[in-house]
């Protein structure tokens, strides 16, 4: 019956917006307890719809016994989609390595580089703030080793 954590959060970026609209709940990024629960970067959206009360959560990358080993390389559909002006893009890596994530318009013209660097194995997310870009269809292209994944995104104004 005691309060464990009392947090005032927002349902807009930089807080995990999925926790307010897709049935997911807020879960800590780390189960170590380190960090400040009043800050948005302390939290992520749960891997499961309706959260994960009393269970381990793959969204944290921690299962209580060690890191979650992802099944493979994946790029999830951005959320929200359509979006204005920002959207969250999640991807999973089966092992550590160099990642490059870029956004182009449908004609292949460069719009943004969202990630370029070495990432650890596991789930990751990147946010694209597209307020300076015109409405339209964009492609998010993720490169990891010899593999490439792409998703269509719709920016509305």
PDB file of C-alpha atoms in Angstrom:
ATOM      1  CA  UNK A   1       0.000   0.000   0.000  1.00  0.00           C
ATOM      2  CA  UNK A   2       3.030   2.347  -0.035  1.00  0.00           C
ATOM      3  CA  UNK A   3       3.932   4.594  -2.953  1.00  0.00           C
ATOM      4  CA  UNK A   4       7.066   3.281  -4.642  1.00  0.00           C
ATOM      5  CA  UNK A   5       7.511   5.966  -7.318  1.00  0.00           C
ATOM      6  CA  UNK A   6       5.438   9.105  -7.766  1.00  0.00           C
ATOM      7  CA  UNK A   7       6.021  10.607 -11.239  1.00  0.00           C
ATOM      8  CA  UNK A   8       4.380  13.432 -13.134  1.00  0.00           C
ATOM      9  CA  UNK A   9       4.759  12.733 -16.830  1.00  0.00           C
ATOM     10  CA  UNK A  10       3.673  14.208 -20.127  1.00  0.00           C
ATOM     11  CA  UNK A  11       2.206  12.430 -23.146  1.00  0.00           C
ATOM     12  CA  UNK A  12       4.285  14.436 -25.611  1.00  0.00           C
ATOM     13  CA  UNK A  13       7.903  14.185 -26.701  1.00  0.00           C
ATOM     14  CA  UNK A  14      10.454  13.776 -25.185  1.00  0.00           C
ATOM     15  CA  UNK A  15       8.351  11.375 -23.079  1.00  0.00           C
ATOM     16  CA  UNK A  16       7.622   7.985 -24.765  1.00  0.00           C
ATOM     17  CA  UNK A  17       4.440   8.869 -26.669  1.00  0.00           C
ATOM     18  CA  UNK A  18       3.504   5.212 -27.272  1.00  0.00           C
ATOM     19  CA  UNK A  19       2.684   4.875 -23.576  1.00  0.00           C
ATOM     20  CA  UNK A  20      -0.262   7.222 -24.072  1.00  0.00           C
ATOM     21  CA  UNK A  21      -1.779   6.013 -27.302  1.00  0.00           C
ATOM     22  CA  UNK A  22      -1.011   2.421 -28.248  1.00  0.00           C
ATOM     23  CA  UNK A  23      -1.803   0.566 -25.027  1.00  0.00           C
ATOM     24  CA  UNK A  24       1.773   0.331 -23.809  1.00  0.00           C
ATOM     25  CA  UNK A  25       2.862   1.595 -20.394  1.00  0.00           C
ATOM     26  CA  UNK A  26       5.919   3.403 -19.083  1.00  0.00           C
ATOM     27  CA  UNK A  27       8.742   1.122 -17.925  1.00  0.00           C
ATOM     28  CA  UNK A  28      12.227   2.102 -16.718  1.00  0.00           C
ATOM     29  CA  UNK A  29      15.004   1.807 -19.313  1.00  0.00           C
ATOM     30  CA  UNK A  30      17.140   0.141 -16.655  1.00  0.00           C
ATOM     31  CA  UNK A  31      16.070  -2.086 -13.793  1.00  0.00           C
ATOM     32  CA  UNK A  32      19.103  -1.060 -11.707  1.00  0.00           C
ATOM     33  CA  UNK A  33      17.189   1.879 -10.235  1.00  0.00           C
ATOM     34  CA  UNK A  34      19.860   4.328 -11.370  1.00  0.00           C
ATOM     35  CA  UNK A  35      18.648   7.638 -12.723  1.00  0.00           C
ATOM     36  CA  UNK A  36      15.923  10.136 -11.991  1.00  0.00           C
ATOM     37  CA  UNK A  37      12.352   8.863 -12.559  1.00  0.00           C
ATOM     38  CA  UNK A  38      11.137  12.432 -13.026  1.00  0.00           C
ATOM     39  CA  UNK A  39      13.110  12.715 -16.297  1.00  0.00           C
ATOM     40  CA  UNK A  40      11.735  11.424 -19.627  1.00  0.00           C
ATOM     41  CA  UNK A  41      14.992   9.658 -20.565  1.00  0.00           C
ATOM     42  CA  UNK A  42      14.551   7.368 -17.535  1.00  0.00           C
ATOM     43  CA  UNK A  43      11.510   5.779 -19.250  1.00  0.00           C
ATOM     44  CA  UNK A  44      10.609   3.837 -22.387  1.00  0.00           C
ATOM     45  CA  UNK A  45       7.379   2.256 -23.628  1.00  0.00           C
ATOM     46  CA  UNK A  46       6.700  -1.332 -22.557  1.00  0.00           C
ATOM     47  CA  UNK A  47       7.234  -4.073 -25.112  1.00  0.00           C
ATOM     48  CA  UNK A  48       3.769  -5.491 -24.427  1.00  0.00           C
ATOM     49  CA  UNK A  49       0.378  -3.887 -24.903  1.00  0.00           C
ATOM     50  CA  UNK A  50      -1.179  -3.148 -21.485  1.00  0.00           C
ATOM     51  CA  UNK A  51       2.310  -3.035 -19.981  1.00  0.00           C
ATOM     52  CA  UNK A  52       4.132  -5.748 -18.140  1.00  0.00           C
ATOM     53  CA  UNK A  53       3.114  -5.662 -14.482  1.00  0.00           C
ATOM     54  CA  UNK A  54       4.922  -8.318 -12.491  1.00  0.00           C
ATOM     55  CA  UNK A  55       6.826  -9.554 -15.543  1.00  0.00           C
ATOM     56  CA  UNK A  56      10.121  -8.908 -17.258  1.00  0.00           C
ATOM     57  CA  UNK A  57       9.951  -6.466 -20.152  1.00  0.00           C
ATOM     58  CA  UNK A  58      11.913  -6.844 -23.388  1.00  0.00           C
ATOM     59  CA  UNK A  59      11.684  -3.065 -23.989  1.00  0.00           C
ATOM     60  CA  UNK A  60      14.254  -2.504 -21.258  1.00  0.00           C
ATOM     61  CA  UNK A  61      16.686  -4.987 -22.776  1.00  0.00           C
ATOM     62  CA  UNK A  62      16.825  -6.653 -19.348  1.00  0.00           C
ATOM     63  CA  UNK A  63      15.083  -9.843 -18.341  1.00  0.00           C
ATOM     64  CA  UNK A  64      16.248  -9.975 -14.750  1.00  0.00           C
ATOM     65  CA  UNK A  65      18.932 -12.558 -15.575  1.00  0.00           C
ATOM     66  CA  UNK A  66      20.853 -10.708 -18.285  1.00  0.00           C
ATOM     67  CA  UNK A  67      20.287  -8.869 -21.537  1.00  0.00           C
ATOM     68  CA  UNK A  68      17.604  -9.889 -23.973  1.00  0.00           C
ATOM     69  CA  UNK A  69      19.148 -11.476 -27.049  1.00  0.00           C
ATOM     70  CA  UNK A  70      17.236 -10.191 -30.051  1.00  0.00           C
ATOM     71  CA  UNK A  71      16.187 -12.633 -32.730  1.00  0.00           C
ATOM     72  CA  UNK A  72      17.503 -10.596 -35.629  1.00  0.00           C
ATOM     73  CA  UNK A  73      17.910  -7.278 -37.336  1.00  0.00           C
ATOM     74  CA  UNK A  74      14.645  -5.348 -37.549  1.00  0.00           C
ATOM     75  CA  UNK A  75      13.258  -1.895 -38.246  1.00  0.00           C
ATOM     76  CA  UNK A  76       9.813  -1.206 -36.808  1.00  0.00           C
ATOM     77  CA  UNK A  77       7.255   1.093 -38.376  1.00  0.00           C
ATOM     78  CA  UNK A  78       7.604   4.622 -37.019  1.00  0.00           C
ATOM     79  CA  UNK A  79       5.061   5.847 -34.488  1.00  0.00           C
ATOM     80  CA  UNK A  80       2.938   7.801 -34.895  1.00  0.00           C
ATOM     81  CA  UNK A  81       2.430   7.422 -38.617  1.00  0.00           C
ATOM     82  CA  UNK A  82       1.196   9.707 -40.126  1.00  0.00           C
ATOM     83  CA  UNK A  83       3.026  12.210 -37.926  1.00  0.00           C
ATOM     84  CA  UNK A  84       3.504  15.938 -37.364  1.00  0.00           C
ATOM     85  CA  UNK A  85       6.100  17.089 -36.555  1.00  0.00           C
ATOM     86  CA  UNK A  86       7.950  14.273 -34.723  1.00  0.00           C
ATOM     87  CA  UNK A  87       7.998  10.497 -34.887  1.00  0.00           C
ATOM     88  CA  UNK A  88       9.768   7.683 -33.058  1.00  0.00           C
ATOM     89  CA  UNK A  89      11.601   4.946 -34.972  1.00  0.00           C
ATOM     90  CA  UNK A  90      12.592   1.711 -33.223  1.00  0.00           C
ATOM     91  CA  UNK A  91      15.107  -0.874 -34.408  1.00  0.00           C
ATOM     92  CA  UNK A  92      16.716  -4.011 -33.021  1.00  0.00           C
ATOM     93  CA  UNK A  93      20.220  -5.337 -33.578  1.00  0.00           C
ATOM     94  CA  UNK A  94      21.196  -9.007 -33.103  1.00  0.00           C
ATOM     95  CA  UNK A  95      24.782  -8.014 -32.238  1.00  0.00           C
ATOM     96  CA  UNK A  96      26.831  -4.866 -31.744  1.00  0.00           C
ATOM     97  CA  UNK A  97      27.906  -3.054 -34.880  1.00  0.00           C
ATOM     98  CA  UNK A  98      27.885   0.062 -37.008  1.00  0.00           C
ATOM     99  CA  UNK A  99      24.459   1.464 -37.867  1.00  0.00           C
ATOM    100  CA  UNK A 100      23.455   4.156 -40.324  1.00  0.00           C
ATOM    101  CA  UNK A 101      19.876   5.435 -40.369  1.00  0.00           C
ATOM    102  CA  UNK A 102      18.888   8.034 -42.932  1.00  0.00           C
ATOM    103  CA  UNK A 103      15.712   9.633 -44.176  1.00  0.00           C
ATOM    104  CA  UNK A 104      15.070  10.405 -47.843  1.00  0.00           C
ATOM    105  CA  UNK A 105      12.077  11.660 -49.746  1.00  0.00           C
ATOM    106  CA  UNK A 106      10.463   9.275 -52.250  1.00  0.00           C
ATOM    107  CA  UNK A 107      12.734  10.594 -55.007  1.00  0.00           C
ATOM    108  CA  UNK A 108      15.800   9.565 -52.993  1.00  0.00           C
ATOM    109  CA  UNK A 109      16.835  13.090 -51.984  1.00  0.00           C
ATOM    110  CA  UNK A 110      18.590  13.301 -48.613  1.00  0.00           C
ATOM    111  CA  UNK A 111      16.490  14.644 -45.733  1.00  0.00           C
ATOM    112  CA  UNK A 112      18.350  13.640 -42.543  1.00  0.00           C
ATOM    113  CA  UNK A 113      20.844  11.266 -40.945  1.00  0.00           C
ATOM    114  CA  UNK A 114      19.279  10.046 -37.708  1.00  0.00           C
ATOM    115  CA  UNK A 115      22.006   7.637 -36.603  1.00  0.00           C
ATOM    116  CA  UNK A 116      25.555   6.905 -37.659  1.00  0.00           C
ATOM    117  CA  UNK A 117      27.750   5.027 -35.253  1.00  0.00           C
ATOM    118  CA  UNK A 118      28.396   1.917 -33.221  1.00  0.00           C
ATOM    119  CA  UNK A 119      25.378   0.514 -31.350  1.00  0.00           C
ATOM    120  CA  UNK A 120      25.127  -2.339 -28.857  1.00  0.00           C
ATOM    121  CA  UNK A 121      22.991  -5.410 -29.490  1.00  0.00           C
ATOM    122  CA  UNK A 122      19.347  -5.016 -28.523  1.00  0.00           C
ATOM    123  CA  UNK A 123      16.480  -2.566 -28.979  1.00  0.00           C
ATOM    124  CA  UNK A 124      17.054   1.114 -29.796  1.00  0.00           C
ATOM    125  CA  UNK A 125      14.939   4.119 -30.735  1.00  0.00           C
ATOM    126  CA  UNK A 126      15.590   7.344 -32.626  1.00  0.00           C
ATOM    127  CA  UNK A 127      13.326  10.371 -32.907  1.00  0.00           C
ATOM    128  CA  UNK A 128      12.949  12.466 -36.063  1.00  0.00           C
ATOM    129  CA  UNK A 129      11.704  16.009 -35.633  1.00  0.00           C
ATOM    130  CA  UNK A 130      10.586  17.001 -39.139  1.00  0.00           C
ATOM    131  CA  UNK A 131       9.086  20.432 -38.482  1.00  0.00           C
ATOM    132  CA  UNK A 132      11.322  22.015 -41.145  1.00  0.00           C
ATOM    133  CA  UNK A 133      10.346  19.543 -43.864  1.00  0.00           C
ATOM    134  CA  UNK A 134       7.368  19.694 -46.244  1.00  0.00           C
ATOM    135  CA  UNK A 135       4.479  17.265 -45.937  1.00  0.00           C
ATOM    136  CA  UNK A 136       4.879  14.076 -47.917  1.00  0.00           C
ATOM    137  CA  UNK A 137       6.090  10.493 -47.976  1.00  0.00           C
ATOM    138  CA  UNK A 138       9.579   9.811 -46.641  1.00  0.00           C
ATOM    139  CA  UNK A 139      11.633   6.643 -46.396  1.00  0.00           C
ATOM    140  CA  UNK A 140      13.560   5.660 -43.293  1.00  0.00           C
ATOM    141  CA  UNK A 141      16.494   3.494 -44.379  1.00  0.00           C
ATOM    142  CA  UNK A 142      18.484   1.517 -41.795  1.00  0.00           C
ATOM    143  CA  UNK A 143      21.816  -0.101 -42.733  1.00  0.00           C
ATOM    144  CA  UNK A 144      23.570  -2.664 -40.535  1.00  0.00           C
ATOM    145  CA  UNK A 145      26.455  -4.643 -42.028  1.00  0.00           C
ATOM    146  CA  UNK A 146      25.262  -6.034 -45.363  1.00  0.00           C
ATOM    147  CA  UNK A 147      21.585  -5.706 -44.407  1.00  0.00           C
ATOM    148  CA  UNK A 148      19.226  -2.852 -45.241  1.00  0.00           C
ATOM    149  CA  UNK A 149      15.665  -2.246 -44.049  1.00  0.00           C
ATOM    150  CA  UNK A 150      13.296   0.568 -45.055  1.00  0.00           C
ATOM    151  CA  UNK A 151       9.918   1.899 -43.918  1.00  0.00           C
ATOM    152  CA  UNK A 152       7.587   4.508 -45.410  1.00  0.00           C
ATOM    153  CA  UNK A 153       6.637   7.447 -43.201  1.00  0.00           C
ATOM    154  CA  UNK A 154       3.960  10.064 -43.862  1.00  0.00           C
ATOM    155  CA  UNK A 155       4.548  13.625 -42.661  1.00  0.00           C
ATOM    156  CA  UNK A 156       1.318  15.633 -42.578  1.00  0.00           C
ATOM    157  CA  UNK A 157       0.965  19.374 -42.012  1.00  0.00           C
TER     158      UNK A 157
END
